[in-house]
Amino acid sequence: MIWCVYTHQAQTMLALVIEHHEREGTLDIPFKATSADGLKYGAWLSRCKRARNKGTLDRVIEAELTRRGMNWNPR
């Protein structure tokens, strides 16, 4: 049983981003990146970047992405 839909979705998307990172060796993921199941993890990652800039990104997600080498300010 899923108790928190937001948490479940975030974990699913984070797992897809991690899978991409392990496969491609980068977190530079295109906005249009989509899983075989149709989940838009590229768009999700883009929303994570915006949320971090606003200070509203979940700390666990931020820590995991940072640990994997996320470039939060690519410009």
C-alpha positions as a LaTeX table, in Angstrom:
\begin{tabular}{lrrr}
\hline
Residue & $x$ (\AA) & $y$ (\AA) & $z$ (\AA) \\
\hline
Met1 & 0.00 & 0.00 & 0.00 \\
Ile2 & 1.27 & 3.47 & $-0.88$ \\
Trp3 & 0.79 & 5.92 & 1.97 \\
Cys4 & 2.13 & 9.03 & 0.30 \\
Val5 & 1.67 & 9.44 & $-3.45$ \\
Tyr6 & 4.15 & 12.34 & $-3.58$ \\
Thr7 & 6.87 & 10.30 & $-1.89$ \\
His8 & 6.22 & 7.30 & $-4.11$ \\
Gln9 & 6.35 & 9.44 & $-7.27$ \\
Ala10 & 9.53 & 11.20 & $-6.12$ \\
Gln11 & 11.21 & 7.87 & $-5.35$ \\
Thr12 & 10.20 & 6.49 & $-8.74$ \\
Met13 & 11.49 & 9.54 & $-10.61$ \\
Leu14 & 14.69 & 9.66 & $-8.59$ \\
Ala15 & 15.29 & 5.99 & $-9.38$ \\
Leu16 & 14.88 & 6.76 & $-13.11$ \\
Val17 & 17.33 & 9.65 & $-12.87$ \\
Ile18 & 19.83 & 7.44 & $-11.02$ \\
Glu19 & 19.38 & 4.70 & $-13.63$ \\
His20 & 20.08 & 7.25 & $-16.38$ \\
His21 & 23.16 & 8.48 & $-14.50$ \\
Glu22 & 24.53 & 4.95 & $-14.12$ \\
Arg23 & 23.84 & 4.14 & $-17.77$ \\
Glu24 & 25.04 & 7.41 & $-19.34$ \\
Gly25 & 27.48 & 8.66 & $-16.70$ \\
Thr26 & 25.86 & 12.08 & $-16.48$ \\
Leu27 & 23.01 & 13.94 & $-14.86$ \\
Asp28 & 22.81 & 16.26 & $-17.86$ \\
Ile29 & 19.41 & 14.83 & $-18.78$ \\
Pro30 & 17.32 & 16.29 & $-21.60$ \\
Phe31 & 13.99 & 17.81 & $-20.60$ \\
Lys32 & 12.19 & 15.38 & $-22.94$ \\
Ala33 & 13.78 & 12.25 & $-21.41$ \\
Thr34 & 11.01 & 9.71 & $-20.86$ \\
Ser35 & 11.04 & 6.17 & $-19.45$ \\
Ala36 & 9.72 & 3.15 & $-21.31$ \\
Asp37 & 6.59 & 3.51 & $-19.16$ \\
Gly38 & 6.09 & 7.10 & $-20.31$ \\
Leu39 & 7.31 & 8.78 & $-17.12$ \\
Lys40 & 8.85 & 12.17 & $-17.91$ \\
Tyr41 & 11.87 & 12.08 & $-15.64$ \\
Gly42 & 13.70 & 14.82 & $-17.59$ \\
Ala43 & 10.88 & 17.27 & $-16.85$ \\
Trp44 & 10.83 & 16.09 & $-13.23$ \\
Leu45 & 14.55 & 16.80 & $-12.88$ \\
Ser46 & 14.01 & 20.26 & $-14.36$ \\
Arg47 & 11.32 & 20.92 & $-11.73$ \\
Cys48 & 13.78 & 19.76 & $-9.05$ \\
Lys49 & 16.29 & 22.36 & $-10.23$ \\
Arg50 & 13.67 & 25.12 & $-10.05$ \\
Ala51 & 12.55 & 23.94 & $-6.61$ \\
Arg52 & 16.14 & 24.01 & $-5.35$ \\
Asn53 & 16.55 & 27.57 & $-6.61$ \\
Lys54 & 13.41 & 28.50 & $-4.65$ \\
Gly55 & 14.62 & 26.60 & $-1.58$ \\
Thr56 & 11.70 & 24.15 & $-1.70$ \\
Leu57 & 13.39 & 20.96 & $-2.95$ \\
Asp58 & 13.16 & 17.99 & $-0.61$ \\
Arg59 & 16.48 & 17.72 & 1.25 \\
Val60 & 16.81 & 13.98 & 0.63 \\
Ile61 & 16.40 & 14.39 & $-3.12$ \\
Glu62 & 18.81 & 17.33 & $-3.16$ \\
Ala63 & 21.40 & 15.39 & $-1.17$ \\
Glu64 & 21.18 & 12.34 & $-3.43$ \\
Leu65 & 21.48 & 14.36 & $-6.63$ \\
Thr66 & 24.34 & 16.42 & $-5.19$ \\
Arg67 & 26.12 & 13.24 & $-4.09$ \\
Arg68 & 25.92 & 12.00 & $-7.67$ \\
Gly69 & 27.47 & 15.19 & $-9.01$ \\
Met70 & 24.49 & 17.32 & $-10.01$ \\
Asn71 & 25.58 & 20.64 & $-11.48$ \\
Trp72 & 22.91 & 22.90 & $-10.02$ \\
Asn73 & 24.10 & 26.01 & $-11.88$ \\
Pro74 & 25.28 & 24.86 & $-15.33$ \\
Arg75 & 25.56 & 28.36 & $-16.84$ \\
\hline
\end{tabular}
